[in-house]
mmCIF file of C-alpha atoms in Angstrom:
data_model
loop_
_atom_site.group_PDB
_atom_site.id
_atom_site.type_symbol
_atom_site.label_atom_id
_atom_site.label_comp_id
_atom_site.label_asym_id
_atom_site.label_seq_id
_atom_site.Cartn_x
_atom_site.Cartn_y
_atom_site.Cartn_z
ATOM 1 C CA UNK A 19 -120.736 15.485 7.929
ATOM 2 C CA UNK A 20 -121.728 14.929 4.286
ATOM 3 C CA UNK A 21 -119.965 12.819 2.304
ATOM 4 C CA UNK A 22 -119.362 13.172 -1.309
ATOM 5 C CA UNK A 23 -119.063 9.745 -2.618
ATOM 6 C CA UNK A 24 -119.092 8.022 -6.329
ATOM 7 C CA UNK A 25 -120.228 4.610 -5.479
ATOM 8 C CA UNK A 26 -122.399 1.928 -6.891
ATOM 9 C CA UNK A 27 -124.518 -0.878 -8.215
ATOM 10 C CA UNK A 28 -126.478 -3.656 -6.411
ATOM 11 C CA UNK A 29 -125.809 -7.348 -7.794
ATOM 12 C CA UNK A 30 -125.426 -10.543 -6.212
ATOM 13 C CA UNK A 31 -121.648 -11.750 -6.434
ATOM 14 C CA UNK A 32 -121.561 -15.432 -7.617
ATOM 15 C CA UNK A 33 -119.538 -17.967 -5.640
ATOM 16 C CA UNK A 34 -116.461 -19.625 -6.845
ATOM 17 C CA UNK A 35 -115.381 -23.189 -5.802
ATOM 18 C CA UNK A 36 -111.657 -22.985 -6.769
ATOM 19 C CA UNK A 37 -109.333 -21.924 -4.234
ATOM 20 C CA UNK A 38 -106.162 -19.969 -4.673
ATOM 21 C CA UNK A 39 -103.941 -18.504 -1.941
ATOM 22 C CA UNK A 40 -103.887 -14.456 -1.687
ATOM 23 C CA UNK A 41 -100.791 -12.949 -3.285
ATOM 24 C CA UNK A 42 -98.073 -12.074 -0.770
ATOM 25 C CA UNK A 43 -98.380 -8.203 -1.283
ATOM 26 C CA UNK A 44 -100.723 -5.286 -2.982
ATOM 27 C CA UNK A 45 -100.269 -4.033 -6.363
ATOM 28 C CA UNK A 46 -98.537 -0.258 -5.930
ATOM 29 C CA UNK A 47 -99.184 2.758 -7.779
ATOM 30 C CA UNK A 48 -96.353 5.193 -8.030
ATOM 31 C CA UNK A 49 -94.790 5.172 -4.525
ATOM 32 C CA UNK A 50 -93.081 8.577 -5.082
ATOM 33 C CA UNK A 51 -96.101 10.041 -5.516
ATOM 34 C CA UNK A 52 -96.608 12.916 -3.119
ATOM 35 C CA UNK A 53 -98.895 12.103 -0.020
ATOM 36 C CA UNK A 54 -102.715 12.827 -0.665
ATOM 37 C CA UNK A 55 -103.883 14.591 2.609
ATOM 38 C CA UNK A 56 -107.706 12.926 2.150
ATOM 39 C CA UNK A 57 -110.814 14.884 1.108
ATOM 40 C CA UNK A 58 -112.455 14.730 4.151
ATOM 41 C CA UNK A 59 -112.872 17.595 6.335
ATOM 42 C CA UNK A 60 -109.633 17.580 8.099
ATOM 43 C CA UNK A 61 -106.264 17.258 6.028
ATOM 44 C CA UNK A 62 -104.440 14.353 7.151
ATOM 45 C CA UNK A 63 -100.679 13.475 7.820
ATOM 46 C CA UNK A 64 -98.456 10.382 8.310
ATOM 47 C CA UNK A 65 -95.863 10.345 10.937
ATOM 48 C CA UNK A 66 -94.034 8.043 13.452
ATOM 49 C CA UNK A 67 -94.897 8.597 16.923
ATOM 50 C CA UNK A 68 -92.190 8.534 19.584
ATOM 51 C CA UNK A 69 -94.504 6.589 21.843
ATOM 52 C CA UNK A 70 -95.009 3.983 19.072
ATOM 53 C CA UNK A 71 -91.859 3.753 17.094
ATOM 54 C CA UNK A 72 -92.598 0.442 15.166
ATOM 55 C CA UNK A 73 -95.726 1.907 13.888
ATOM 56 C CA UNK A 74 -96.917 4.323 11.368
ATOM 57 C CA UNK A 75 -99.720 6.782 12.499
ATOM 58 C CA UNK A 76 -102.089 8.937 10.085
ATOM 59 C CA UNK A 77 -104.143 11.664 11.609
ATOM 60 C CA UNK A 78 -105.752 14.988 11.043
ATOM 61 C CA UNK A 79 -102.749 17.333 11.154
ATOM 62 C CA UNK A 80 -104.604 20.034 13.233
ATOM 63 C CA UNK A 81 -106.153 18.133 16.098
ATOM 64 C CA UNK A 82 -107.719 21.468 17.481
ATOM 65 C CA UNK A 83 -109.733 21.513 14.273
ATOM 66 C CA UNK A 84 -111.709 18.842 15.825
ATOM 67 C CA UNK A 85 -113.327 21.409 18.031
ATOM 68 C CA UNK A 86 -115.496 19.007 20.478
ATOM 69 C CA UNK A 87 -115.704 16.329 18.329
ATOM 70 C CA UNK A 88 -113.876 12.703 18.925
ATOM 71 C CA UNK A 89 -111.279 10.841 16.759
ATOM 72 C CA UNK A 90 -112.233 7.444 15.888
ATOM 73 C CA UNK A 91 -109.292 4.766 15.710
ATOM 74 C CA UNK A 92 -108.681 2.448 12.996
ATOM 75 C CA UNK A 93 -105.987 -0.071 12.944
ATOM 76 C CA UNK A 94 -104.691 -1.544 9.696
ATOM 77 C CA UNK A 95 -103.060 -5.058 8.742
ATOM 78 C CA UNK A 96 -100.802 -4.417 6.097
ATOM 79 C CA UNK A 97 -100.827 -6.165 2.640
ATOM 80 C CA UNK A 98 -98.671 -8.980 2.570
ATOM 81 C CA UNK A 99 -98.568 -8.746 6.507
ATOM 82 C CA UNK A 100 -95.502 -6.735 5.530
ATOM 83 C CA UNK A 101 -93.454 -4.344 7.691
ATOM 84 C CA UNK A 102 -94.259 -1.369 5.169
ATOM 85 C CA UNK A 103 -96.621 0.542 7.426
ATOM 86 C CA UNK A 104 -96.969 3.062 4.498
ATOM 87 C CA UNK A 105 -97.564 0.474 1.767
ATOM 88 C CA UNK A 106 -101.480 1.769 1.734
ATOM 89 C CA UNK A 107 -100.381 5.237 2.630
ATOM 90 C CA UNK A 108 -102.998 7.173 0.538
ATOM 91 C CA UNK A 109 -105.821 5.022 1.675
ATOM 92 C CA UNK A 110 -104.956 5.388 5.101
ATOM 93 C CA UNK A 111 -104.672 9.295 4.931
ATOM 94 C CA UNK A 112 -108.150 9.414 3.329
ATOM 95 C CA UNK A 113 -109.618 7.563 6.265
ATOM 96 C CA UNK A 114 -107.622 9.789 8.604
ATOM 97 C CA UNK A 115 -109.015 12.792 6.955
ATOM 98 C CA UNK A 116 -112.679 11.969 8.139
ATOM 99 C CA UNK A 117 -111.522 12.384 11.730
ATOM 100 C CA UNK A 118 -109.687 9.008 12.414
ATOM 101 C CA UNK A 119 -106.339 7.818 14.081
ATOM 102 C CA UNK A 120 -105.326 5.079 11.693
ATOM 103 C CA UNK A 121 -102.299 3.106 12.868
ATOM 104 C CA UNK A 122 -100.393 0.547 10.673
ATOM 105 C CA UNK A 123 -97.291 -1.568 12.129
ATOM 106 C CA UNK A 124 -94.016 -1.398 10.668
ATOM 107 C CA UNK A 125 -91.890 1.331 9.061
ATOM 108 C CA UNK A 126 -92.294 4.015 6.386
ATOM 109 C CA UNK A 127 -90.497 2.006 3.598
ATOM 110 C CA UNK A 128 -92.135 3.806 0.534
ATOM 111 C CA UNK A 129 -93.111 7.008 -0.587
ATOM 112 C CA UNK A 130 -92.363 10.525 0.769
ATOM 113 C CA UNK A 131 -90.407 9.998 4.071
ATOM 114 C CA UNK A 132 -89.022 6.435 3.655
ATOM 115 C CA UNK A 133 -86.672 5.831 6.341
ATOM 116 C CA UNK A 134 -86.409 2.313 6.131
ATOM 117 C CA UNK A 135 -85.837 -0.560 3.348
ATOM 118 C CA UNK A 136 -87.512 -3.858 3.237
ATOM 119 C CA UNK A 137 -85.035 -6.512 4.515
ATOM 120 C CA UNK A 138 -84.824 -9.859 2.387
ATOM 121 C CA UNK A 139 -87.466 -12.095 3.065
ATOM 122 C CA UNK A 140 -86.577 -15.605 3.685
ATOM 123 C CA UNK A 141 -87.976 -18.459 1.558
ATOM 124 C CA UNK A 142 -91.080 -20.152 2.817
ATOM 125 C CA UNK A 143 -91.212 -22.857 5.270
ATOM 126 C CA UNK A 144 -91.514 -26.576 3.994
ATOM 127 C CA UNK A 145 -94.939 -27.378 2.935
ATOM 128 C CA UNK A 146 -95.983 -23.432 2.746
ATOM 129 C CA UNK A 147 -96.404 -21.288 -0.488
ATOM 130 C CA UNK A 148 -95.424 -17.830 0.907
ATOM 131 C CA UNK A 149 -92.570 -16.117 2.725
ATOM 132 C CA UNK A 150 -92.855 -15.549 6.665
ATOM 133 C CA UNK A 151 -95.021 -12.511 7.398
ATOM 134 C CA UNK A 152 -93.078 -9.452 9.227
ATOM 135 C CA UNK A 153 -95.940 -8.333 11.170
ATOM 136 C CA UNK A 154 -98.444 -10.486 13.163
ATOM 137 C CA UNK A 155 -102.301 -9.756 14.567
ATOM 138 C CA UNK A 156 -100.860 -8.597 17.791
ATOM 139 C CA UNK A 157 -98.829 -5.981 16.231
ATOM 140 C CA UNK A 158 -101.840 -4.775 14.733
ATOM 141 C CA UNK A 159 -103.617 -4.790 18.059
ATOM 142 C CA UNK A 160 -100.969 -2.916 19.549
ATOM 143 C CA UNK A 161 -102.295 0.054 17.917
ATOM 144 C CA UNK A 162 -105.763 -0.066 19.625
ATOM 145 C CA UNK A 163 -103.713 -0.459 22.968
ATOM 146 C CA UNK A 164 -101.742 2.586 22.362
ATOM 147 C CA UNK A 165 -104.544 4.707 21.168
ATOM 148 C CA UNK A 166 -106.583 4.147 23.847
ATOM 149 C CA UNK A 167 -103.980 4.656 26.402
ATOM 150 C CA UNK A 168 -102.932 7.977 24.942
ATOM 151 C CA UNK A 169 -106.566 8.978 25.308
ATOM 152 C CA UNK A 170 -105.854 8.812 28.998
ATOM 153 C CA UNK A 171 -102.445 10.098 29.391
ATOM 154 C CA UNK A 172 -101.344 13.563 30.711
ATOM 155 C CA UNK A 173 -99.520 15.272 28.420
ATOM 156 C CA UNK A 174 -100.653 13.254 25.167
ATOM 157 C CA UNK A 175 -101.985 15.291 22.372
ATOM 158 C CA UNK A 176 -104.695 12.847 22.117
ATOM 159 C CA UNK A 177 -105.903 12.949 25.689
ATOM 160 C CA UNK A 178 -109.517 13.273 25.870
ATOM 161 C CA UNK A 179 -109.676 13.398 22.042
ATOM 162 C CA UNK A 180 -110.657 9.773 21.184
ATOM 163 C CA UNK A 181 -114.112 7.998 21.595
ATOM 164 C CA UNK A 182 -113.152 4.206 22.955
ATOM 165 C CA UNK A 183 -116.301 3.163 21.480
ATOM 166 C CA UNK A 184 -115.263 4.099 17.795
ATOM 167 C CA UNK A 185 -112.803 1.409 17.031
ATOM 168 C CA UNK A 186 -112.590 -0.561 13.760
ATOM 169 C CA UNK A 187 -109.983 -3.380 12.315
ATOM 170 C CA UNK A 188 -109.110 -3.429 8.749
ATOM 171 C CA UNK A 189 -106.469 -4.846 6.649
ATOM 172 C CA UNK A 190 -105.642 -5.783 3.049
ATOM 173 C CA UNK A 191 -105.063 -9.448 1.665
ATOM 174 C CA UNK A 192 -102.832 -11.039 4.681
ATOM 175 C CA UNK A 193 -103.736 -8.121 6.709
ATOM 176 C CA UNK A 194 -107.367 -8.776 6.138
ATOM 177 C CA UNK A 195 -106.749 -12.123 7.727
ATOM 178 C CA UNK A 196 -105.106 -10.268 10.621
ATOM 179 C CA UNK A 197 -108.382 -8.005 10.723
ATOM 180 C CA UNK A 198 -110.466 -11.187 11.117
ATOM 181 C CA UNK A 199 -107.997 -12.546 13.797
ATOM 182 C CA UNK A 200 -108.717 -9.398 15.790
ATOM 183 C CA UNK A 201 -112.549 -9.588 15.280
ATOM 184 C CA UNK A 202 -113.282 -10.955 18.510
ATOM 185 C CA UNK A 203 -111.519 -8.158 20.502
ATOM 186 C CA UNK A 204 -114.570 -6.583 22.654
ATOM 187 C CA UNK A 205 -113.042 -3.035 21.852
ATOM 188 C CA UNK A 206 -113.892 -3.327 18.067
ATOM 189 C CA UNK A 207 -117.181 -2.133 16.604
ATOM 190 C CA UNK A 208 -116.652 -2.885 13.009
ATOM 191 C CA UNK A 209 -114.336 -5.013 10.674
ATOM 192 C CA UNK A 210 -113.287 -4.398 7.122
ATOM 193 C CA UNK A 211 -111.544 -7.106 4.945
ATOM 194 C CA UNK A 212 -110.045 -6.032 1.788
ATOM 195 C CA UNK A 213 -109.049 -8.237 -0.721
ATOM 196 C CA UNK A 214 -108.949 -11.437 1.417
ATOM 197 C CA UNK A 215 -110.917 -14.248 3.253
ATOM 198 C CA UNK A 216 -110.133 -17.212 5.162
ATOM 199 C CA UNK A 217 -108.805 -20.319 2.601
ATOM 200 C CA UNK A 218 -111.776 -21.943 1.540
ATOM 201 C CA UNK A 219 -109.779 -25.447 1.189
ATOM 202 C CA UNK A 220 -108.703 -25.433 4.665
ATOM 203 C CA UNK A 221 -104.944 -24.585 3.715
ATOM 204 C CA UNK A 222 -102.549 -22.445 5.468
ATOM 205 C CA UNK A 223 -99.979 -21.394 2.927
ATOM 206 C CA UNK A 224 -98.788 -18.176 4.802
ATOM 207 C CA UNK A 225 -95.535 -18.973 6.615
ATOM 208 C CA UNK A 226 -96.308 -17.921 10.242
ATOM 209 C CA UNK A 227 -99.997 -17.673 10.026
ATOM 210 C CA UNK A 228 -102.715 -20.273 10.973
ATOM 211 C CA UNK A 229 -106.357 -19.390 10.305
ATOM 212 C CA UNK A 230 -109.455 -21.148 9.735
ATOM 213 C CA UNK A 231 -113.390 -20.665 9.337
ATOM 214 C CA UNK A 232 -114.064 -20.816 12.939
ATOM 215 C CA UNK A 233 -112.730 -16.990 13.170
ATOM 216 C CA UNK A 234 -115.778 -16.328 11.474
ATOM 217 C CA UNK A 235 -117.762 -17.343 14.544
ATOM 218 C CA UNK A 236 -115.899 -14.776 16.491
ATOM 219 C CA UNK A 237 -117.267 -11.605 14.729
ATOM 220 C CA UNK A 238 -119.733 -9.923 16.917
ATOM 221 C CA UNK A 239 -119.865 -6.557 14.652
ATOM 222 C CA UNK A 240 -120.857 -5.566 10.992
ATOM 223 C CA UNK A 241 -118.337 -6.451 8.865
ATOM 224 C CA UNK A 242 -117.613 -5.544 5.115
ATOM 225 C CA UNK A 243 -115.592 -7.301 2.374
ATOM 226 C CA UNK A 244 -114.145 -5.057 -0.239
ATOM 227 C CA UNK A 245 -113.050 -7.429 -2.945
ATOM 228 C CA UNK A 246 -111.740 -6.827 -6.610
ATOM 229 C CA UNK A 247 -113.872 -9.016 -8.770
ATOM 230 C CA UNK A 248 -113.325 -12.513 -10.095
ATOM 231 C CA UNK A 249 -109.808 -11.432 -11.106
ATOM 232 C CA UNK A 250 -108.794 -10.746 -7.314
ATOM 233 C CA UNK A 251 -106.804 -13.985 -6.455
ATOM 234 C CA UNK A 252 -108.649 -13.918 -3.023
ATOM 235 C CA UNK A 253 -111.998 -13.944 -4.533
ATOM 236 C CA UNK A 254 -112.999 -17.460 -3.742
ATOM 237 C CA UNK A 255 -111.802 -17.032 -0.181
ATOM 238 C CA UNK A 256 -113.668 -13.747 0.467
ATOM 239 C CA UNK A 257 -116.814 -14.862 -1.422
ATOM 240 C CA UNK A 258 -117.130 -18.035 0.622
ATOM 241 C CA UNK A 259 -116.693 -16.283 3.977
ATOM 242 C CA UNK A 260 -119.225 -14.197 3.202
ATOM 243 C CA UNK A 261 -121.353 -16.976 2.365
ATOM 244 C CA UNK A 262 -120.804 -18.538 5.636
ATOM 245 C CA UNK A 263 -121.464 -15.545 7.892
ATOM 246 C CA UNK A 264 -124.901 -15.823 9.544
ATOM 247 C CA UNK A 265 -124.652 -13.980 12.728
ATOM 248 C CA UNK A 266 -123.688 -10.348 12.086
ATOM 249 C CA UNK A 267 -124.364 -8.054 9.267
ATOM 250 C CA UNK A 268 -122.336 -8.454 6.419
ATOM 251 C CA UNK A 269 -121.744 -6.311 3.307
ATOM 252 C CA UNK A 270 -119.821 -7.258 0.199
ATOM 253 C CA UNK A 271 -118.759 -4.366 -2.355
ATOM 254 C CA UNK A 272 -116.509 -5.661 -5.218
ATOM 255 C CA UNK A 273 -115.055 -3.260 -8.068
ATOM 256 C CA UNK A 274 -113.471 -5.137 -11.050
ATOM 257 C CA UNK A 275 -109.770 -4.053 -10.141
ATOM 258 C CA UNK A 276 -108.094 -6.987 -8.934
ATOM 259 C CA UNK A 277 -106.122 -7.800 -5.766
ATOM 260 C CA UNK A 278 -104.355 -4.517 -5.700
ATOM 261 C CA UNK A 279 -107.705 -2.655 -5.110
ATOM 262 C CA UNK A 280 -107.213 1.291 -5.544
ATOM 263 C CA UNK A 281 -105.176 1.993 -2.436
ATOM 264 C CA UNK A 282 -102.137 3.485 -4.448
ATOM 265 C CA UNK A 283 -104.453 5.999 -5.957
ATOM 266 C CA UNK A 284 -104.706 9.655 -4.728
ATOM 267 C CA UNK A 285 -107.175 9.509 -1.593
ATOM 268 C CA UNK A 286 -107.185 5.854 -1.985
ATOM 269 C CA UNK A 287 -109.389 5.906 -5.007
ATOM 270 C CA UNK A 288 -112.993 4.563 -5.030
ATOM 271 C CA UNK A 289 -112.151 2.022 -2.133
ATOM 272 C CA UNK A 290 -111.143 5.114 -0.192
ATOM 273 C CA UNK A 291 -114.191 6.672 -0.509
ATOM 274 C CA UNK A 292 -116.275 3.397 0.194
ATOM 275 C CA UNK A 293 -114.136 2.803 3.310
ATOM 276 C CA UNK A 294 -114.623 6.162 4.895
ATOM 277 C CA UNK A 295 -118.610 5.763 4.156
ATOM 278 C CA UNK A 296 -118.629 2.547 5.964
ATOM 279 C CA UNK A 297 -116.693 3.978 8.802
ATOM 280 C CA UNK A 298 -118.808 6.973 9.167
ATOM 281 C CA UNK A 299 -122.009 4.868 9.225
ATOM 282 C CA UNK A 300 -120.664 2.329 11.594
ATOM 283 C CA UNK A 301 -118.696 4.400 14.100
ATOM 284 C CA UNK A 302 -120.623 7.508 13.952
ATOM 285 C CA UNK A 303 -124.074 6.538 13.172
ATOM 286 C CA UNK A 304 -123.929 9.307 10.129
ATOM 287 C CA UNK A 305 -127.338 8.870 8.356
ATOM 288 C CA UNK A 306 -126.036 9.998 4.899
ATOM 289 C CA UNK A 307 -123.214 7.646 5.015
ATOM 290 C CA UNK A 308 -125.904 4.962 5.953
ATOM 291 C CA UNK A 309 -127.590 5.558 2.765
ATOM 292 C CA UNK A 310 -124.549 4.389 0.988
ATOM 293 C CA UNK A 311 -125.277 0.818 2.312
ATOM 294 C CA UNK A 312 -128.918 0.624 2.852
ATOM 295 C CA UNK A 313 -132.272 0.464 1.138
ATOM 296 C CA UNK A 314 -133.513 -0.497 -2.299
ATOM 297 C CA UNK A 315 -132.337 3.127 -3.631
ATOM 298 C CA UNK A 316 -128.710 3.137 -1.544
ATOM 299 C CA UNK A 317 -125.893 5.077 -3.192
ATOM 300 C CA UNK A 318 -124.470 1.758 -3.936
ATOM 301 C CA UNK A 319 -127.327 0.609 -6.280
ATOM 302 C CA UNK A 320 -126.700 3.204 -9.123
ATOM 303 C CA UNK A 321 -123.074 2.761 -10.514
ATOM 304 C CA UNK A 322 -122.769 -0.612 -12.732
ATOM 305 C CA UNK A 323 -118.933 -0.690 -12.046
ATOM 306 C CA UNK A 324 -119.653 -2.127 -8.336
ATOM 307 C CA UNK A 325 -121.373 -5.133 -7.449
ATOM 308 C CA UNK A 326 -122.720 -5.770 -3.780
ATOM 309 C CA UNK A 327 -124.078 -8.309 -1.898
ATOM 310 C CA UNK A 328 -125.457 -7.767 1.897
ATOM 311 C CA UNK A 329 -126.903 -9.943 4.447
ATOM 312 C CA UNK A 330 -128.722 -8.535 7.660
ATOM 313 C CA UNK A 331 -128.108 -4.929 6.499
ATOM 314 C CA UNK A 332 -131.333 -3.684 5.851
#
């Protein structure tokens, strides 16, 4: 499968010593904009499956179009660990259009088809800076459990269509921490951390979540950090993680757009393209996608908007 990618430049990302906790939720584009369908080979849709009513599922609309191809699975941690499973819908539709079942915990609270409203969020607990999380890493993991069970369930639309060796976990901001919490799951083949990182000063300012740098030792797969440049509030945390990871391949890609990324743009914007390429390389071994990240003449070595750092990638 050939990917059309407008991606970017090889530069080392400098470290920053100052620690700042991530914002509780991503910046959003027009939430009334129509859903994209992705620009991969399979037009994608979002839905709530009756078998997984507390999650939002993104998938190719016409599963028969896969022919003998197999679906991969991507589970997603929402920005702010919120219960809006549609908060990054344009980005997740883009990933689904490349032949993935993408699953986010929560309801459809934003965009077309919104069926729920966000409840009032309680005040942070004593000694915490941010309000309680609405979803947990176990809610994210439930997407893996469900998808692989559906692959084997008689009567399921997914029966025999999913490759259990193509599982990725990803997330944004607080959801990126959830992705790291699931990194040790042996079913996971790659981890994608967006605008996030474990708190470099050892603090835990998010009510209901406790994480520390020992999570980085649980990584057993390649990992990519996608950051929003020095203005990204999670920049000190993510760049510190990358410096510390020494046992698995790690790639850092930074586009100077701040903490909100490009999730709200049609087809997820340039971050959507980058993420799809990473999945195609890591889960399908796609040679064209691999050239986005590998070699001195990689695709990500030609556009000065991006800065990258890589360790054990080539």
